[in-house]
Tab-separated table of C-alpha atoms and ligand atoms in Angstrom:
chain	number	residue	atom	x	y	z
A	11	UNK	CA	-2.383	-3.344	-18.309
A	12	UNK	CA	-2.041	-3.800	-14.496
A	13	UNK	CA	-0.608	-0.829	-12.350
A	14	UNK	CA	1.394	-1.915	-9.117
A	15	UNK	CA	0.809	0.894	-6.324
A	16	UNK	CA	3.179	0.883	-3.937
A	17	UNK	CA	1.811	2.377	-0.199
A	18	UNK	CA	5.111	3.329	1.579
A	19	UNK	CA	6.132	5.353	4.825
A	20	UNK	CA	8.887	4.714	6.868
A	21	UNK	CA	7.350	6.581	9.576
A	22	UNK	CA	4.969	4.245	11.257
A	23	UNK	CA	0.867	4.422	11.763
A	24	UNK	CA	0.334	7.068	9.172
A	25	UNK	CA	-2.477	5.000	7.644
A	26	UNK	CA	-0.774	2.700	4.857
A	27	UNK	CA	-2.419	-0.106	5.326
A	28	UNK	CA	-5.911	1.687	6.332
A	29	UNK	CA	-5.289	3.508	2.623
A	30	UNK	CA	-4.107	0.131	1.340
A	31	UNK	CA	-7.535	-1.956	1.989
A	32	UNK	CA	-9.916	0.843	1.311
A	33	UNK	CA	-8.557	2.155	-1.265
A	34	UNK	CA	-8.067	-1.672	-2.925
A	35	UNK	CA	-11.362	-2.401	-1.976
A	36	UNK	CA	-12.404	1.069	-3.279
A	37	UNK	CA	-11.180	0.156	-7.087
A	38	UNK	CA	-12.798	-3.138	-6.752
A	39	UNK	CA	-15.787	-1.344	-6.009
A	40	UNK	CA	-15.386	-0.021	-9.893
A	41	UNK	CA	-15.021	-3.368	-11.449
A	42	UNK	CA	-10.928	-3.098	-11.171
A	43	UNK	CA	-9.835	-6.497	-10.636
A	44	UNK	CA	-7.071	-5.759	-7.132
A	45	UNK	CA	-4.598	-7.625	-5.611
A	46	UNK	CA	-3.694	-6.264	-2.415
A	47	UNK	CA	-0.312	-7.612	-0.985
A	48	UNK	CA	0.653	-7.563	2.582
A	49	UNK	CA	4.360	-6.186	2.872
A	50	UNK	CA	4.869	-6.157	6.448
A	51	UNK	CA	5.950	-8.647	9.190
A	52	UNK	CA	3.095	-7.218	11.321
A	53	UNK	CA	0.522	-8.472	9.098
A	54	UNK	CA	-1.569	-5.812	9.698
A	55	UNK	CA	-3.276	-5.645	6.200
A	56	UNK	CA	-4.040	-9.288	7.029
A	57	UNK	CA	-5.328	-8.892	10.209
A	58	UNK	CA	-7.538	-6.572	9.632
A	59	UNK	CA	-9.083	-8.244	6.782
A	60	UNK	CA	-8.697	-11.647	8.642
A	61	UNK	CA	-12.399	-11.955	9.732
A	62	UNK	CA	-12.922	-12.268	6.411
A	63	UNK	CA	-10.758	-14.043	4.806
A	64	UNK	CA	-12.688	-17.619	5.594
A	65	UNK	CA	-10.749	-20.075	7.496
A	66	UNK	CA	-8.384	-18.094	9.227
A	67	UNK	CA	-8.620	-16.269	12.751
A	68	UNK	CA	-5.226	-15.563	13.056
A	69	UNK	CA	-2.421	-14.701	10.675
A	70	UNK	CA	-0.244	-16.689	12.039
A	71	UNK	CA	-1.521	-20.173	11.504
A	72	UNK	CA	-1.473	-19.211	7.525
A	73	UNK	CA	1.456	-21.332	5.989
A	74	UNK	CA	0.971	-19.912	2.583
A	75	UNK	CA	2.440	-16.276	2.534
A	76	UNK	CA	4.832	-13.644	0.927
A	77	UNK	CA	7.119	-15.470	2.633
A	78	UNK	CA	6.780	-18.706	1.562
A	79	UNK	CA	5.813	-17.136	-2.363
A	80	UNK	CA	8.698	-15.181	-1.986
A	81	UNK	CA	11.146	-17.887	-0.980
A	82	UNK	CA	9.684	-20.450	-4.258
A	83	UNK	CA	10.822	-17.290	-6.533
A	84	UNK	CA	14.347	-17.422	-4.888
A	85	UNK	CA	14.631	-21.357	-5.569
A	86	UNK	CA	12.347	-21.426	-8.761
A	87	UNK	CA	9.596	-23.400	-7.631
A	88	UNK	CA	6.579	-23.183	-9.712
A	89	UNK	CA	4.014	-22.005	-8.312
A	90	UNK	CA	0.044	-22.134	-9.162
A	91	UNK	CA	-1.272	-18.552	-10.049
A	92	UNK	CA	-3.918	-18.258	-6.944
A	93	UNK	CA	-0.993	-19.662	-4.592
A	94	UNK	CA	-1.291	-18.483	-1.335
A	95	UNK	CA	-3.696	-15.745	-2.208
A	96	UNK	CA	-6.601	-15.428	-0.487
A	97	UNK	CA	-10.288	-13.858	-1.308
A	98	UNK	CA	-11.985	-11.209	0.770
A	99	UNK	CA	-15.866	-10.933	0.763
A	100	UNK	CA	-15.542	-7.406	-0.742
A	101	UNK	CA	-14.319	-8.368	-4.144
A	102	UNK	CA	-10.370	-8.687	-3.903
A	103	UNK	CA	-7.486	-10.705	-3.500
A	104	UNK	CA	-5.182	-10.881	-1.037
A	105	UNK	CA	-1.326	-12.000	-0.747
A	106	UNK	CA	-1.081	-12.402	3.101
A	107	UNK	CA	1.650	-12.034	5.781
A	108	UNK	CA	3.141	-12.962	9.006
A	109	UNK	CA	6.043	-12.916	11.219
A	110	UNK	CA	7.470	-15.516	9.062
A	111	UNK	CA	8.346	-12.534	6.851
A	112	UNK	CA	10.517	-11.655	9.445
A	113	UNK	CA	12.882	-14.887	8.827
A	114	UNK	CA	12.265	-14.033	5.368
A	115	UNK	CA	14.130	-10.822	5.095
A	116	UNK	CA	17.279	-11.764	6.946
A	117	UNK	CA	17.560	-14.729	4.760
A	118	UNK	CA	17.079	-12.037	1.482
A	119	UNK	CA	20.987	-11.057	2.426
A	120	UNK	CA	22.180	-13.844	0.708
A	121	UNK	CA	20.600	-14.242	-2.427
A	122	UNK	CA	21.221	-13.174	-5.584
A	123	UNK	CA	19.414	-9.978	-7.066
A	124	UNK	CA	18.083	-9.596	-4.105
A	125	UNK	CA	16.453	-6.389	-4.697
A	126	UNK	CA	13.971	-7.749	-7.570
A	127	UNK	CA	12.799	-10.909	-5.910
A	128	UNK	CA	9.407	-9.682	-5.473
A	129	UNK	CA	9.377	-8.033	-9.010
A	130	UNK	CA	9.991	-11.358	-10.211
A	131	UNK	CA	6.964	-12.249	-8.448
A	132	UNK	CA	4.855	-9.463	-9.897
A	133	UNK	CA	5.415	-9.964	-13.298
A	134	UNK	CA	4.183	-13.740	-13.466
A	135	UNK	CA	0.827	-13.070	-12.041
A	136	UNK	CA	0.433	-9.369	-13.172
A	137	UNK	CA	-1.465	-10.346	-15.897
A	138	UNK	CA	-4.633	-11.515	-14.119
A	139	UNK	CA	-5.106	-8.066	-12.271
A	140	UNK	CA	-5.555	-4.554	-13.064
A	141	UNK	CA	-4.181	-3.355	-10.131
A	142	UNK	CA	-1.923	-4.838	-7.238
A	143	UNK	CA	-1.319	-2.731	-4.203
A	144	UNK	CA	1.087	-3.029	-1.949
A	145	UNK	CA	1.587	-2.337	1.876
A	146	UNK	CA	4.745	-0.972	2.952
A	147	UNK	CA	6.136	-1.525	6.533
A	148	UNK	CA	7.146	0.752	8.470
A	149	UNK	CA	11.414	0.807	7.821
A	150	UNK	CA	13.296	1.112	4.785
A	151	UNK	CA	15.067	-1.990	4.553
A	152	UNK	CA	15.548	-4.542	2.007
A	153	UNK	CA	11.810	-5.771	1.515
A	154	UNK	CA	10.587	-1.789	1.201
A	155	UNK	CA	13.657	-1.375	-2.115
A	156	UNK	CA	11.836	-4.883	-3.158
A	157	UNK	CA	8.248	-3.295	-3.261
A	158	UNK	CA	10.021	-0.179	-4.826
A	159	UNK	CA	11.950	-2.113	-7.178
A	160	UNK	CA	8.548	-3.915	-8.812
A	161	UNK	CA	5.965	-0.631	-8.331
A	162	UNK	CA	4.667	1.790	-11.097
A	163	UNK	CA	4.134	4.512	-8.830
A	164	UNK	CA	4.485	5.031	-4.898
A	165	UNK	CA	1.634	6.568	-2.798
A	166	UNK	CA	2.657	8.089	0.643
A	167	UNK	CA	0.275	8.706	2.910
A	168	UNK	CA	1.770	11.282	5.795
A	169	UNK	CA	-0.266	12.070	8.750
A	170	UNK	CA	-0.883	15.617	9.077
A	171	UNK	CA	1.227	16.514	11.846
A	172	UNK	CA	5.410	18.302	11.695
A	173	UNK	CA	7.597	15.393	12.511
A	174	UNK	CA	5.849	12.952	9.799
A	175	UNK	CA	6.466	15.435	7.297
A	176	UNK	CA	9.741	16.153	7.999
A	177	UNK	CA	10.510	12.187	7.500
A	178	UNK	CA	9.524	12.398	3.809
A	179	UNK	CA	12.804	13.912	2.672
A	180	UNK	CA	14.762	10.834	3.461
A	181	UNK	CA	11.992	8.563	1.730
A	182	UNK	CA	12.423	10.683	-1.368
A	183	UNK	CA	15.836	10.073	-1.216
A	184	UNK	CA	15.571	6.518	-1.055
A	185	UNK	CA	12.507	6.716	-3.871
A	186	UNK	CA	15.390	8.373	-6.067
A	187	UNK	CA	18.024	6.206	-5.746
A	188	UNK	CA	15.641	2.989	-6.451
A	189	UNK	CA	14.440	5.134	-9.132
A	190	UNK	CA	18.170	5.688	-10.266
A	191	UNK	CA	19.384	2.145	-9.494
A	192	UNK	CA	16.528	0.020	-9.805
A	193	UNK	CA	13.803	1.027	-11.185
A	194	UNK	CA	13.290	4.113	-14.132
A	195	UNK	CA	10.156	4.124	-14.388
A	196	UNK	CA	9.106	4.507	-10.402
A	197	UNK	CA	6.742	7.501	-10.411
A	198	UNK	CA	5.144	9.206	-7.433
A	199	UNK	CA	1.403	8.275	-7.487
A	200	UNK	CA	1.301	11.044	-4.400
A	201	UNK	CA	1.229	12.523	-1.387
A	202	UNK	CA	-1.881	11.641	0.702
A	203	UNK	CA	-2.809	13.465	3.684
A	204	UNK	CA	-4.335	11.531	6.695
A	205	UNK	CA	-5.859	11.757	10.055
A	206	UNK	CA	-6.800	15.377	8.903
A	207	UNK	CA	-8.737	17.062	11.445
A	208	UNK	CA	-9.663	20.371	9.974
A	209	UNK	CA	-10.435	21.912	13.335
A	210	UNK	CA	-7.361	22.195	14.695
A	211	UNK	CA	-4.848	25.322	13.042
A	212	UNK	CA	-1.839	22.785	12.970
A	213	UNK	CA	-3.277	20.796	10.659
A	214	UNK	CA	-3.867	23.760	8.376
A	215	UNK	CA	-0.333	25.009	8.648
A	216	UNK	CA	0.988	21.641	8.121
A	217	UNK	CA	-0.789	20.980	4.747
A	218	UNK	CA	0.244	24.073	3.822
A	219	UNK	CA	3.924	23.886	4.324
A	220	UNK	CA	3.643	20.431	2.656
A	221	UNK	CA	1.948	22.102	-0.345
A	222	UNK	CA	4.549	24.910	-0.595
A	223	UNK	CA	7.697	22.650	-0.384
A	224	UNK	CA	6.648	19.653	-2.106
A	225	UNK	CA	3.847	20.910	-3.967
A	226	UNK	CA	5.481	21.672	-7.456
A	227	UNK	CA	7.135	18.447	-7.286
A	228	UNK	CA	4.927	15.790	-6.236
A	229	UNK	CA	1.271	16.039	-6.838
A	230	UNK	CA	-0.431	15.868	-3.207
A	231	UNK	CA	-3.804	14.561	-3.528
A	232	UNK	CA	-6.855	17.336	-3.233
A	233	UNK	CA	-8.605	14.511	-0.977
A	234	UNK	CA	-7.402	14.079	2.602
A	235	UNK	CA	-8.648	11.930	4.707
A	236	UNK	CA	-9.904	13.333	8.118
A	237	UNK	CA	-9.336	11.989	11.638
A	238	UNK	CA	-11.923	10.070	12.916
A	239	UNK	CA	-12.464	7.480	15.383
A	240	UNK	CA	-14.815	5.113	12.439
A	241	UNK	CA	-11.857	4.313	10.702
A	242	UNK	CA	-10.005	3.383	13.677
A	243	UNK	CA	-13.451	0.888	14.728
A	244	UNK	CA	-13.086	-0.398	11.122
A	245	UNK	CA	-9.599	-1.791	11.292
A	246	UNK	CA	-10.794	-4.649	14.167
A	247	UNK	CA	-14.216	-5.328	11.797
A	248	UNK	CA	-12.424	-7.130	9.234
A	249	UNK	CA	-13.970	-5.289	6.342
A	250	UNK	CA	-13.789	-1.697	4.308
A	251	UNK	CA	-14.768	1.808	5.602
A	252	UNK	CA	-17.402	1.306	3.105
A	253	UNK	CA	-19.347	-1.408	4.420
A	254	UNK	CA	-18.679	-0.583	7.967
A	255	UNK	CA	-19.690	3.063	8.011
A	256	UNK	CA	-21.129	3.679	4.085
A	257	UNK	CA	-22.078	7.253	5.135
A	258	UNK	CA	-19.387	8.557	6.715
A	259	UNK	CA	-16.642	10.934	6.151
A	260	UNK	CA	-13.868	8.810	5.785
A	261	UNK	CA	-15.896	6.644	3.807
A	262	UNK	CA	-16.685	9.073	1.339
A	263	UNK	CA	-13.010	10.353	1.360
A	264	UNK	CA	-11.474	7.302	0.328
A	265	UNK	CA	-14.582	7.202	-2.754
A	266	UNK	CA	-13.240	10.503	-3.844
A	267	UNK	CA	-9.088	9.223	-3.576
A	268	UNK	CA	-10.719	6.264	-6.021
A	269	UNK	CA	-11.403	8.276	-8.019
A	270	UNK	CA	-8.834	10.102	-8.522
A	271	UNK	CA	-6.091	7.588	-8.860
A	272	UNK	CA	-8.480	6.296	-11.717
A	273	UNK	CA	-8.533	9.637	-13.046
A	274	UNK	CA	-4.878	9.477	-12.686
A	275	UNK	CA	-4.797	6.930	-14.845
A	276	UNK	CA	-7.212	7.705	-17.854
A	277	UNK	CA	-5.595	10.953	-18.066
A	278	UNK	CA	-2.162	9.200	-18.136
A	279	UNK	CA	-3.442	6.728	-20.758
A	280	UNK	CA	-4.868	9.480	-23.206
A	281	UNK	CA	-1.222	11.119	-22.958
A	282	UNK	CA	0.239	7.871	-24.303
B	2	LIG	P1	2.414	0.939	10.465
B	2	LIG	O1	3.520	1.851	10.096
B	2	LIG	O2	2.488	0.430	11.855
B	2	LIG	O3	2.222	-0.149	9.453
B	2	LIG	P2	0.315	2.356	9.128
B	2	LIG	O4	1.044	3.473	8.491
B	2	LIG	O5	-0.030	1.195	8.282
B	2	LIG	O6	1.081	1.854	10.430
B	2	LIG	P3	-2.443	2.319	9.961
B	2	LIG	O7	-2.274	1.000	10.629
B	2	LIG	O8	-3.236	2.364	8.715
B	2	LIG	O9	-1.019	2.994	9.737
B	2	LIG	O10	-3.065	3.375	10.950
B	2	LIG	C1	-2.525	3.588	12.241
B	2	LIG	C2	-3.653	3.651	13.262
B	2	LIG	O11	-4.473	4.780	12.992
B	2	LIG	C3	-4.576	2.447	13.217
B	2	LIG	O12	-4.971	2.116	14.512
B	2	LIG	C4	-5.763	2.916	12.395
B	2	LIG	O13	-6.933	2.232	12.729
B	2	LIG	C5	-5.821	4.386	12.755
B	2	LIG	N1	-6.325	5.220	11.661
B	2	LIG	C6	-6.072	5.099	10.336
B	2	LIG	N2	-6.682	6.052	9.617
B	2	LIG	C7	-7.366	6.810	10.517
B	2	LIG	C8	-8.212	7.977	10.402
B	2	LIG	N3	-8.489	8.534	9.221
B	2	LIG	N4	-8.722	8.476	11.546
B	2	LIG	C9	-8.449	7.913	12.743
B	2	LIG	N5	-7.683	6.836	12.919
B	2	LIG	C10	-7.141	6.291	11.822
B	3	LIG	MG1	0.678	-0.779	8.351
């Protein structure tokens, strides 16, 4: 059984894609076998996993994308199961991206279903993984409903500060009417608190009003991960928090958010 985990803000840099690699990386760390797909035009989950994906420098001289996989679904070309996926040193896979997705979502007006293209994607090569996560960009246009349409369950990660917050109410709208529309059985994975810097009283508050009005409804995960400049180092090092900086905070934040999505998960499975 694979689960497709969905990393989406429309507010930009509150740490999708940082969540998106470590946290991928993380479960592969356990033995999960993890695809990690690249979801925005800014190929930032490829960049900064670029060093290591051998033979590329540079996103953009990769002619094997989401965009190109994405455009074979819409004219039912076959396609190889490893097509255009690349592997990183640390133990996953990963679907890449570049500005040609750009090109690729204005052409997405005119086809038909456009909303499931990706699902359609998903479910021929869901069967090799056990878990495929997905970076979100930062907008809620037609390729966020398509990583909607095909997820399990959406992760947010909201930096701890009053205006990010704020923007969640119209991404739960749009969670609920993919959920309505699209998709029934689109859960909320959770709310995941970043950049937390426990020293300053704002971030307290700000937790805590996001506990009190979203608390009951969403579960927000007990982990945060705090501010600090080692995860902003790691992004240029083309590797995980966990090889760059094994011991540090952030490192040992995103161990403990592994673990609980997997706990997530058994607990979900015994309640089948
Ligand atoms: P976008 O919306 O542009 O895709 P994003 O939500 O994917 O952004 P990231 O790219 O993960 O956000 O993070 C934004 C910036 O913050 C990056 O430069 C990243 O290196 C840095 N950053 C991420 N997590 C942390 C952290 N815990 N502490 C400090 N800096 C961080
Ligand atoms: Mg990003």
């Amino acid at each position: 059984m694979c689960k497709v985990i969905a990393v989406v803000n429309q507010k930009g840099g509150v740490g999708k894609t940082t969540t998106c690699g470590n946290l991928g990386i993380g479960l592969a760390r356990c033995g999960k076998k993890v695809l990690l797909i690249d979801a925005d035009l800014q190929g930032d989950l490829t960049a900064s996993l670029t060093d290591n994906l051998y033979l590329y420098n540079n996103p953009d001289e990769i002619n094997h994308t989401l965009a190109t996989v994405m455009m074979n679904t819409i004219n039912e070309v076959e396609m190889d199961k490893d097509y255009a996926i690349l592997r990183h040193s640390e133990g996953v896979d990963v679907l890449p991206s570049n500005i040609d997705l750009s090109a690729m979502e204005i052409s997405l007006v005119n086809v038909m279903s456009r909303e499931l293209i990706l699902k359609r994607y998903i479910e021929s090569i869901k069967q090799h993984y056990d878990y495929i996560l997905i970076d979100g960009m930062p907008s809620l246009g037609m390729l966020t409903i398509n990583v909607l349409a095909c997820a399990d369950s959406v992760l947010i990660p909201v930096q701890a500060a009053y205006l990010p917050i704020k923007g969640l109410q119209q991404l739960m709208k749009t969670i609920g009417q993919v959920k309505r529309q699209l998709n029934p059985r689109l859960e909320i994975e959770g709310v995941l608190v970043t950049m937390f810097d426990r020293r300053t009283k704002n971030a307290r508050d700000i937790t805590e009003l996001l506990e009190e009005n979203y608390g009951t409804m969403l579960n927000v995960f007990v982990n945060k991960i705090p501010l600090s400049v080692r995860a902003a180092e790691t992004t240029a090092k083309g590797v995980s928090i966990f090889q760059y900086d094994p011991n540090g905070t952030v490192g040992q934040a995103y161990e403990a958010l592994t673990k609980e999505v997997l706990e997530d998960e058994s607990r979900n499975s015994e309640g089948d």
